[in-house]
Amino acid sequence: MSDIKSICVYCGSSNAVTPAYLILARELGQALVQQGLRLVYGGGGVGLMGACAQAAHQAGGDVLGIIPRFLLQKERIYEDVEHRIVEDMHTRKQMMFDESDAFIVLPGGIGTLEEAVEMLSWARLGLHAKPMAFLDEDGFWDPFFELMDHIIEGKFTPEAFRSLLIHADTPQMAISALKDHHVKLS
Ligand code: AMP
């Protein structure tokens, strides 16, 4: 049986994106609750992060938001859920990592990419074995997977790294892929 209890979601903070992405974020929030999983996220009320957290909270789930003080206004902290205010981005990211057993990456911008790639690079260095799934419905992450193919074909990263790159197109698929992967690693 999988022992994944908390999933960290990395996702975009923009409100200007196509509504389908916000809907997917809401669906993910609901799916986490249905599976009895806690959501760990960046603590804001904007964009996909706000959509995911509000959906999870409204469905009665556990949510932990972690936000740096300087972003309280900009990312409109979502105060209805458990939250921690930290002093810098590094502490936020470390705490999000420490509080979770696996990661799901929804569509997002440079911040989302940075968070996901840092966790992949820590995995590459053998610093953790927490699985990560990229979730989209429309191939949003395809260019990232093409870039990873390119890097692996160039032998900058070993072929074995592919097993860490999970791509899912529904929240349920993402969650079950993480659970399967977790069992394999342990
Ligand atoms: P974005 O995908 O650019 O909308 O950013 C998504 C989230 O990532 C936002 O909450 C950003 O504050 C956050 N973020 C951006 N850069 C970093 C970083 N270096 N460490 C942790 N979080 C970050």
Coordinates of N, CA and C and ligand atoms in Angstrom, one line a residue:
M1 N 0.8 -1.2 0.0 CA 0.0 0.0 0.0 C 0.9 1.3 0.0
S2 N 0.4 2.3 -0.7 CA 1.2 3.5 -0.8 C 1.1 4.2 0.6
D3 N 2.2 4.9 1.0 CA 2.1 5.7 2.2 C 2.2 7.2 1.9
I4 N 1.7 7.5 0.7 CA 1.6 9.0 0.3 C 0.5 9.6 1.1
K5 N 0.8 10.6 1.8 CA -0.3 11.3 2.6 C -0.5 12.7 2.2
S6 N 0.6 13.4 1.8 CA 0.6 14.8 1.4 C 1.2 15.0 0.0
I7 N 0.4 15.7 -0.8 CA 1.0 16.0 -2.1 C 1.2 17.5 -2.3
C8 N 2.4 17.9 -2.7 CA 2.7 19.2 -3.0 C 2.3 19.6 -4.4
V9 N 1.6 20.6 -4.6 CA 1.2 21.0 -6.0 C 1.9 22.3 -6.3
Y10 N 2.6 22.2 -7.4 CA 3.3 23.4 -8.0 C 2.4 23.8 -9.2
C11 N 2.1 25.1 -9.3 CA 1.2 25.6 -10.4 C 1.3 27.1 -10.5
G12 N 0.7 27.6 -11.6 CA 0.8 29.0 -11.9 C 0.0 29.9 -11.0
S13 N 0.4 31.1 -10.9 CA -0.2 32.1 -10.0 C -1.0 33.1 -10.8
S14 N -1.0 32.9 -12.1 CA -1.7 33.9 -13.0 C -3.2 33.7 -13.1
N15 N -4.0 34.8 -13.0 CA -5.4 34.7 -13.1 C -5.8 34.8 -14.6
A16 N -4.9 35.2 -15.4 CA -5.2 35.6 -16.8 C -5.3 34.4 -17.8
V17 N -5.0 33.2 -17.2 CA -4.9 32.0 -18.1 C -6.3 31.5 -18.6
T18 N -6.3 30.7 -19.6 CA -7.5 30.1 -20.1 C -8.3 29.4 -19.0
P19 N -9.6 29.5 -18.8 CA -10.3 29.0 -17.7 C -10.1 27.4 -17.6
A20 N -9.8 26.7 -18.7 CA -9.7 25.3 -18.6 C -8.6 24.9 -17.6
Y21 N -7.6 25.7 -17.4 CA -6.5 25.4 -16.5 C -7.0 25.6 -15.1
L22 N -7.8 26.6 -14.8 CA -8.3 26.8 -13.5 C -9.3 25.7 -13.1
I23 N -10.0 25.2 -14.1 CA -10.9 24.1 -13.9 C -10.1 22.9 -13.5
L24 N -9.1 22.6 -14.2 CA -8.2 21.4 -14.0 C -7.6 21.5 -12.5
A25 N -7.2 22.7 -12.2 CA -6.7 22.9 -10.8 C -7.8 22.6 -9.8
R26 N -9.0 23.1 -10.0 CA -10.1 22.8 -9.1 C -10.3 21.2 -9.0
E27 N -10.3 20.6 -10.2 CA -10.5 19.2 -10.2 C -9.5 18.4 -9.4
L28 N -8.2 18.9 -9.6 CA -7.2 18.3 -8.8 C -7.4 18.4 -7.3
G29 N -7.8 19.7 -6.9 CA -8.0 19.9 -5.5 C -9.1 18.9 -4.9
Q30 N -10.2 18.7 -5.7 CA -11.2 17.8 -5.3 C -10.8 16.4 -5.3
A31 N -10.0 16.0 -6.3 CA -9.5 14.6 -6.4 C -8.6 14.3 -5.2
L32 N -7.8 15.2 -4.8 CA -6.9 15.0 -3.6 C -7.7 14.7 -2.4
V33 N -8.8 15.5 -2.2 CA -9.6 15.2 -1.0 C -10.3 13.9 -1.1
Q34 N -10.8 13.6 -2.3 CA -11.5 12.2 -2.5 C -10.6 11.1 -2.1
Q35 N -9.3 11.3 -2.4 CA -8.3 10.2 -2.1 C -7.7 10.3 -0.7
G36 N -8.3 11.3 0.1 CA -7.8 11.4 1.5 C -6.4 12.0 1.6
L37 N -6.0 12.8 0.6 CA -4.6 13.3 0.6 C -4.7 14.8 1.0
R38 N -3.6 15.2 1.7 CA -3.5 16.6 2.1 C -2.8 17.4 1.0
L39 N -3.3 18.6 0.7 CA -2.6 19.5 -0.3 C -1.7 20.4 0.4
V40 N -0.4 20.4 -0.1 CA 0.6 21.4 0.4 C 0.8 22.3 -0.9
Y41 N 0.8 23.6 -0.7 CA 1.0 24.4 -1.8 C 1.5 25.8 -1.4
G42 N 1.6 26.7 -2.3 CA 2.3 28.0 -2.1 C 1.6 29.0 -1.3
G43 N 0.4 28.7 -0.9 CA -0.3 29.6 0.1 C -1.2 30.7 -0.5
G44 N -1.1 31.0 -1.8 CA -1.8 32.1 -2.4 C -3.2 31.8 -2.7
G45 N -4.0 32.9 -3.0 CA -5.4 32.8 -3.4 C -5.6 33.1 -4.9
V46 N -4.5 33.2 -5.6 CA -4.5 33.6 -7.0 C -4.2 32.4 -8.0
G47 N -4.7 32.6 -9.2 CA -4.4 31.6 -10.3 C -4.8 30.2 -10.0
L48 N -4.0 29.3 -10.5 CA -4.3 27.9 -10.3 C -4.1 27.5 -8.9
M49 N -3.2 28.1 -8.2 CA -3.0 27.8 -6.8 C -4.2 28.1 -5.9
G50 N -4.8 29.2 -6.2 CA -6.0 29.6 -5.4 C -7.1 28.6 -5.8
A51 N -7.3 28.3 -7.0 CA -8.4 27.5 -7.5 C -8.2 26.1 -6.9
C52 N -7.0 25.5 -6.8 CA -6.8 24.2 -6.3 C -7.1 24.2 -4.8
A53 N -6.5 25.2 -4.1 CA -6.7 25.2 -2.6 C -8.1 25.4 -2.2
Q54 N -8.8 26.3 -2.9 CA -10.2 26.6 -2.6 C -11.1 25.4 -2.8
A55 N -10.8 24.7 -3.9 CA -11.6 23.5 -4.2 C -11.4 22.4 -3.1
A56 N -10.1 22.2 -2.7 CA -9.8 21.2 -1.7 C -10.4 21.6 -0.4
H57 N -10.3 22.9 0.0 CA -10.9 23.3 1.3 C -12.4 23.2 1.3
Q58 N -13.1 23.6 0.1 CA -14.5 23.5 0.1 C -15.0 22.1 0.1
A59 N -14.1 21.1 -0.4 CA -14.5 19.7 -0.3 C -14.2 19.1 1.0
G60 N -13.7 19.9 1.9 CA -13.5 19.4 3.3 C -12.1 18.8 3.5
G61 N -11.2 19.1 2.6 CA -9.8 18.5 2.8 C -8.9 19.3 3.6
D62 N -7.7 18.7 3.9 CA -6.6 19.3 4.6 C -5.8 20.1 3.6
V63 N -5.5 21.3 3.9 CA -4.7 22.1 3.0 C -3.6 22.9 3.9
L64 N -2.4 22.9 3.5 CA -1.4 23.7 4.1 C -0.8 24.6 3.1
G65 N -0.9 25.9 3.3 CA -0.2 26.9 2.4 C 1.0 27.5 3.0
I66 N 2.0 27.6 2.2 CA 3.3 28.2 2.7 C 3.7 29.3 1.8
I67 N 3.8 30.5 2.4 CA 4.0 31.7 1.6 C 5.0 32.6 2.2
P68 N 5.8 33.2 1.4 CA 6.8 34.2 2.0 C 6.1 35.5 2.3
R69 N 6.6 36.2 3.3 CA 5.9 37.5 3.8 C 5.8 38.5 2.6
F70 N 6.8 38.6 1.8 CA 6.8 39.7 0.8 C 5.8 39.4 -0.3
L71 N 5.2 38.2 -0.3 CA 4.2 37.8 -1.3 C 2.7 37.8 -0.8
L72 N 2.6 38.2 0.5 CA 1.3 38.1 1.1 C 0.2 38.9 0.3
Q73 N 0.6 40.1 -0.1 CA -0.4 40.9 -0.9 C -0.5 40.4 -2.3
K74 N 0.7 40.3 -2.9 CA 0.7 40.0 -4.4 C 0.0 38.7 -4.7
E75 N 0.3 37.6 -3.9 CA -0.3 36.3 -4.1 C -1.6 36.1 -3.3
R76 N -2.0 37.1 -2.6 CA -3.3 37.2 -1.9 C -3.4 35.9 -1.0
I77 N -2.7 35.8 0.1 CA -2.7 34.7 1.0 C -4.2 34.2 1.2
Y78 N -4.3 32.9 1.1 CA -5.6 32.2 1.4 C -5.7 31.8 2.8
E79 N -6.4 32.7 3.6 CA -6.3 32.5 5.1 C -7.2 31.5 5.7
D80 N -8.2 31.0 4.8 CA -9.2 30.1 5.4 C -8.6 28.7 5.7
V81 N -7.4 28.4 5.2 CA -6.7 27.1 5.4 C -5.5 27.3 6.3
E82 N -5.0 26.2 6.9 CA -3.8 26.3 7.6 C -2.7 26.9 6.8
H83 N -2.0 27.9 7.3 CA -0.9 28.5 6.5 C 0.3 28.9 7.4
R84 N 1.4 28.9 6.7 CA 2.6 29.4 7.4 C 3.3 30.5 6.6
I85 N 3.7 31.5 7.3 CA 4.3 32.7 6.7 C 5.8 32.6 6.9
V86 N 6.6 32.5 5.9 CA 8.0 32.3 6.0 C 8.7 33.6 5.5
E87 N 10.0 33.6 5.7 CA 10.8 34.9 5.4 C 11.3 34.9 4.0
D88 N 11.5 33.8 3.3 CA 12.0 33.9 2.0 C 11.6 32.7 1.1
M89 N 11.9 32.8 -0.2 CA 11.5 31.8 -1.1 C 12.1 30.4 -0.8
H90 N 13.4 30.5 -0.4 CA 14.1 29.3 -0.2 C 13.4 28.5 1.0
T91 N 13.0 29.2 2.0 CA 12.4 28.5 3.2 C 11.0 27.9 2.7
R92 N 10.3 28.7 1.9 CA 9.0 28.2 1.4 C 9.2 26.9 0.7
K93 N 10.2 26.9 -0.2 CA 10.4 25.7 -1.1 C 10.8 24.5 -0.2
Q94 N 11.7 24.8 0.7 CA 12.2 23.7 1.6 C 11.0 23.1 2.4
M95 N 10.2 24.0 2.9 CA 9.1 23.6 3.8 C 8.1 22.8 3.0
M96 N 7.8 23.3 1.8 CA 6.9 22.5 0.9 C 7.4 21.1 0.6
F97 N 8.7 21.0 0.4 CA 9.3 19.7 0.2 C 9.2 18.9 1.4
D98 N 9.6 19.4 2.6 CA 9.6 18.6 3.8 C 8.2 18.1 4.2
E99 N 7.2 18.9 3.9 CA 5.8 18.6 4.3 C 5.1 17.6 3.3
S100 N 5.7 17.2 2.2 CA 5.0 16.4 1.3 C 5.8 15.1 0.9
D101 N 5.0 14.2 0.4 CA 5.5 12.9 0.0 C 5.7 12.7 -1.5
A102 N 5.1 13.6 -2.3 CA 5.1 13.5 -3.7 C 4.7 14.9 -4.3
F103 N 4.9 15.1 -5.6 CA 4.6 16.4 -6.2 C 3.7 16.2 -7.4
I104 N 2.8 17.2 -7.6 CA 2.1 17.3 -8.9 C 2.4 18.7 -9.5
V105 N 2.7 18.7 -10.7 CA 3.0 20.0 -11.4 C 1.9 20.3 -12.4
L106 N 1.1 21.3 -12.1 CA 0.0 21.8 -13.0 C 0.7 22.8 -14.0
P107 N 0.0 23.2 -15.0 CA 0.5 24.3 -15.9 C 0.9 25.5 -15.0
G108 N 1.9 26.1 -15.5 CA 2.4 27.3 -14.7 C 3.5 28.0 -15.5
G109 N 4.0 29.0 -14.9 CA 5.0 29.9 -15.5 C 6.4 29.6 -14.9
I110 N 7.2 30.6 -14.9 CA 8.6 30.4 -14.6 C 8.8 29.9 -13.1
G111 N 7.9 30.4 -12.2 CA 8.0 29.9 -10.8 C 7.7 28.5 -10.7
T112 N 6.7 28.0 -11.4 CA 6.3 26.6 -11.3 C 7.4 25.7 -11.9
L113 N 8.0 26.2 -13.0 CA 9.1 25.5 -13.7 C 10.3 25.4 -12.8
E114 N 10.6 26.5 -12.1 CA 11.8 26.5 -11.3 C 11.6 25.5 -10.1
E115 N 10.4 25.5 -9.5 CA 10.2 24.6 -8.4 C 10.3 23.2 -8.8
A116 N 9.6 22.8 -10.0 CA 9.6 21.4 -10.4 C 11.0 21.0 -10.8
V117 N 11.8 21.9 -11.5 CA 13.1 21.5 -11.9 C 14.0 21.3 -10.7
E118 N 13.9 22.2 -9.7 CA 14.7 22.0 -8.6 C 14.5 20.6 -7.9
M119 N 13.2 20.3 -7.8 CA 12.9 19.0 -7.1 C 13.5 17.8 -8.0
L120 N 13.4 17.9 -9.3 CA 13.9 16.9 -10.2 C 15.5 16.9 -10.1
S121 N 16.1 18.0 -9.9 CA 17.5 18.0 -9.8 C 18.0 17.4 -8.5
W122 N 17.2 17.7 -7.4 CA 17.5 17.0 -6.1 C 17.4 15.5 -6.3
A123 N 16.4 15.0 -7.0 CA 16.2 13.6 -7.2 C 17.4 13.1 -8.0
R124 N 17.8 13.8 -9.0 CA 18.9 13.4 -9.9 C 20.2 13.2 -9.0
L125 N 20.3 14.1 -8.0 CA 21.5 14.0 -7.1 C 21.3 13.0 -6.0
G126 N 20.2 12.3 -6.0 CA 20.0 11.2 -5.0 C 19.6 11.8 -3.6
L127 N 19.1 13.1 -3.6 CA 18.8 13.7 -2.3 C 17.4 13.3 -1.8
H128 N 16.6 12.8 -2.7 CA 15.3 12.3 -2.3 C 14.7 11.4 -3.4
A129 N 13.6 10.6 -3.0 CA 13.0 9.7 -3.9 C 11.5 9.9 -4.0
K130 N 11.1 11.2 -3.8 CA 9.7 11.5 -3.8 C 9.3 11.7 -5.3
P131 N 8.2 11.0 -5.7 CA 7.9 11.0 -7.2 C 7.2 12.3 -7.5
M132 N 7.2 12.7 -8.8 CA 6.6 13.9 -9.4 C 5.8 13.5 -10.6
A133 N 4.6 14.1 -10.7 CA 3.8 13.9 -12.0 C 3.5 15.3 -12.6
F134 N 3.7 15.4 -13.9 CA 3.2 16.6 -14.6 C 1.8 16.4 -15.1
L135 N 0.9 17.3 -14.8 CA -0.5 17.1 -15.1 C -1.0 18.2 -16.1
D136 N -1.5 17.7 -17.2 CA -2.2 18.7 -18.1 C -3.2 17.9 -18.9
E137 N -4.1 18.6 -19.6 CA -5.1 17.9 -20.4 C -4.8 18.1 -21.9
D138 N -4.0 19.1 -22.2 CA -3.9 19.6 -23.6 C -2.4 19.6 -24.1
G139 N -1.6 18.8 -23.4 CA -0.2 18.8 -23.8 C 0.6 20.0 -23.4
F140 N 0.1 20.7 -22.5 CA 0.9 21.9 -22.0 C 2.3 21.6 -21.7
W141 N 2.6 20.5 -21.1 CA 4.0 20.1 -20.7 C 4.7 19.4 -21.8
D142 N 4.1 19.2 -23.0 CA 4.9 18.4 -24.0 C 6.2 19.1 -24.4
P143 N 6.3 20.4 -24.5 CA 7.6 21.0 -24.8 C 8.7 20.7 -23.8
F144 N 8.2 20.6 -22.5 CA 9.2 20.3 -21.4 C 9.7 18.8 -21.6
F145 N 8.8 17.9 -21.9 CA 9.2 16.5 -22.1 C 10.1 16.4 -23.3
E146 N 9.8 17.2 -24.4 CA 10.7 17.2 -25.6 C 12.1 17.7 -25.2
L147 N 12.1 18.7 -24.4 CA 13.4 19.2 -23.9 C 14.2 18.1 -23.1
M148 N 13.4 17.4 -22.2 CA 14.1 16.4 -21.5 C 14.6 15.2 -22.4
D149 N 13.8 14.9 -23.4 CA 14.2 13.9 -24.4 C 15.6 14.3 -25.0
H150 N 15.6 15.6 -25.4 CA 16.8 16.2 -26.1 C 18.0 16.1 -25.1
I151 N 17.8 16.4 -23.9 CA 18.9 16.4 -22.9 C 19.3 14.9 -22.7
I152 N 18.4 14.0 -22.6 CA 18.7 12.6 -22.4 C 19.4 12.0 -23.6
E153 N 18.9 12.3 -24.8 CA 19.5 11.9 -26.0 C 21.0 12.4 -26.1
G154 N 21.2 13.6 -25.6 CA 22.6 14.2 -25.7 C 23.4 13.6 -24.6
K155 N 22.9 12.7 -23.8 CA 23.6 12.0 -22.7 C 24.1 13.0 -21.6
F156 N 23.4 14.1 -21.4 CA 23.6 14.9 -20.3 C 23.0 14.4 -19.0
T157 N 21.9 13.6 -19.2 CA 21.2 13.0 -18.1 C 21.0 11.5 -18.5
P158 N 21.2 10.6 -17.6 CA 21.1 9.2 -17.9 C 19.6 8.8 -18.3
E159 N 19.6 7.8 -19.1 CA 18.3 7.2 -19.6 C 17.4 6.8 -18.4
A160 N 18.0 6.4 -17.3 CA 17.2 5.9 -16.2 C 16.3 7.1 -15.6
F161 N 16.8 8.3 -15.9 CA 16.0 9.5 -15.4 C 14.6 9.5 -15.9
R162 N 14.4 8.9 -17.1 CA 13.0 8.9 -17.7 C 12.0 8.4 -16.7
S163 N 12.4 7.4 -15.9 CA 11.4 6.9 -14.9 C 10.9 7.9 -13.9
L164 N 11.6 9.0 -13.8 CA 11.1 10.0 -12.9 C 10.2 11.0 -13.5
L165 N 10.0 10.9 -14.8 CA 9.3 11.9 -15.6 C 7.9 11.3 -15.9
I166 N 6.9 11.6 -15.0 CA 5.6 11.1 -15.2 C 4.7 12.2 -15.8
H167 N 3.9 11.8 -16.9 CA 3.0 12.8 -17.5 C 1.6 12.2 -17.4
A168 N 0.7 13.0 -16.9 CA -0.7 12.5 -16.7 C -1.7 13.5 -17.2
D169 N -2.8 13.0 -17.7 CA -3.8 14.0 -18.2 C -5.1 14.0 -17.5
T170 N -5.2 13.3 -16.3 CA -6.3 13.5 -15.4 C -5.7 13.5 -14.0
P171 N -6.4 14.2 -13.1 CA -5.9 14.2 -11.7 C -5.8 12.8 -11.1
Q172 N -6.8 11.9 -11.4 CA -6.8 10.6 -10.9 C -5.6 9.8 -11.4
M173 N -5.3 10.0 -12.7 CA -4.1 9.3 -13.3 C -2.8 9.8 -12.6
A174 N -2.7 11.1 -12.4 CA -1.5 11.6 -11.7 C -1.4 11.0 -10.3
I175 N -2.5 11.0 -9.6 CA -2.4 10.5 -8.2 C -2.0 9.0 -8.2
S176 N -2.7 8.2 -9.1 CA -2.4 6.8 -9.0 C -1.0 6.5 -9.5
A177 N -0.5 7.3 -10.5 CA 0.9 7.1 -11.0 C 1.9 7.4 -9.8
L178 N 1.6 8.4 -9.0 CA 2.5 8.7 -7.9 C 2.5 7.6 -6.9
K179 N 1.3 7.0 -6.6 CA 1.2 6.0 -5.6 C 1.9 4.7 -6.1
D180 N 1.8 4.4 -7.4 CA 2.5 3.2 -8.0 C 4.0 3.4 -7.9
H181 N 4.4 4.6 -8.3 CA 5.8 4.9 -8.3 C 6.4 4.9 -6.9
H182 N 5.7 5.4 -5.9 CA 6.2 5.4 -4.6 C 6.4 4.0 -4.1
V183 N 5.5 3.1 -4.4 CA 5.6 1.7 -4.0 C 6.9 1.1 -4.6
K184 N 7.1 1.4 -5.9 CA 8.3 0.9 -6.6 C 9.6 1.3 -6.0
L185 N 9.6 2.6 -5.5 CA 10.8 3.1 -5.0 C 11.1 2.6 -3.6
S186 N 10.1 2.3 -2.9 CA 10.3 1.9 -1.5 C 10.6 0.5 -1.3
Ligands
AMP1 P1 4.4 31.1 -11.6 O1 4.4 29.8 -12.2 O2 5.5 32.0 -12.2 O3 3.1 31.8 -11.7 O4 4.8 30.9 -10.1 C1 4.1 30.0 -9.4 C2 4.5 30.1 -7.9 O5 5.9 29.8 -7.8 C3 4.3 31.4 -7.3 O6 3.7 31.2 -6.0 C4 5.7 32.0 -7.1 O7 5.8 32.8 -6.0 C5 6.4 30.7 -6.9 N1 7.9 30.8 -7.1 C6 8.5 31.5 -8.1 N2 9.8 31.4 -7.9 C7 10.1 30.6 -6.8 C8 11.2 30.2 -6.1 N3 12.4 30.5 -6.6 N4 11.0 29.4 -5.0 C9 9.8 29.1 -4.6 N5 8.7 29.5 -5.2 C10 8.8 30.3 -6.3

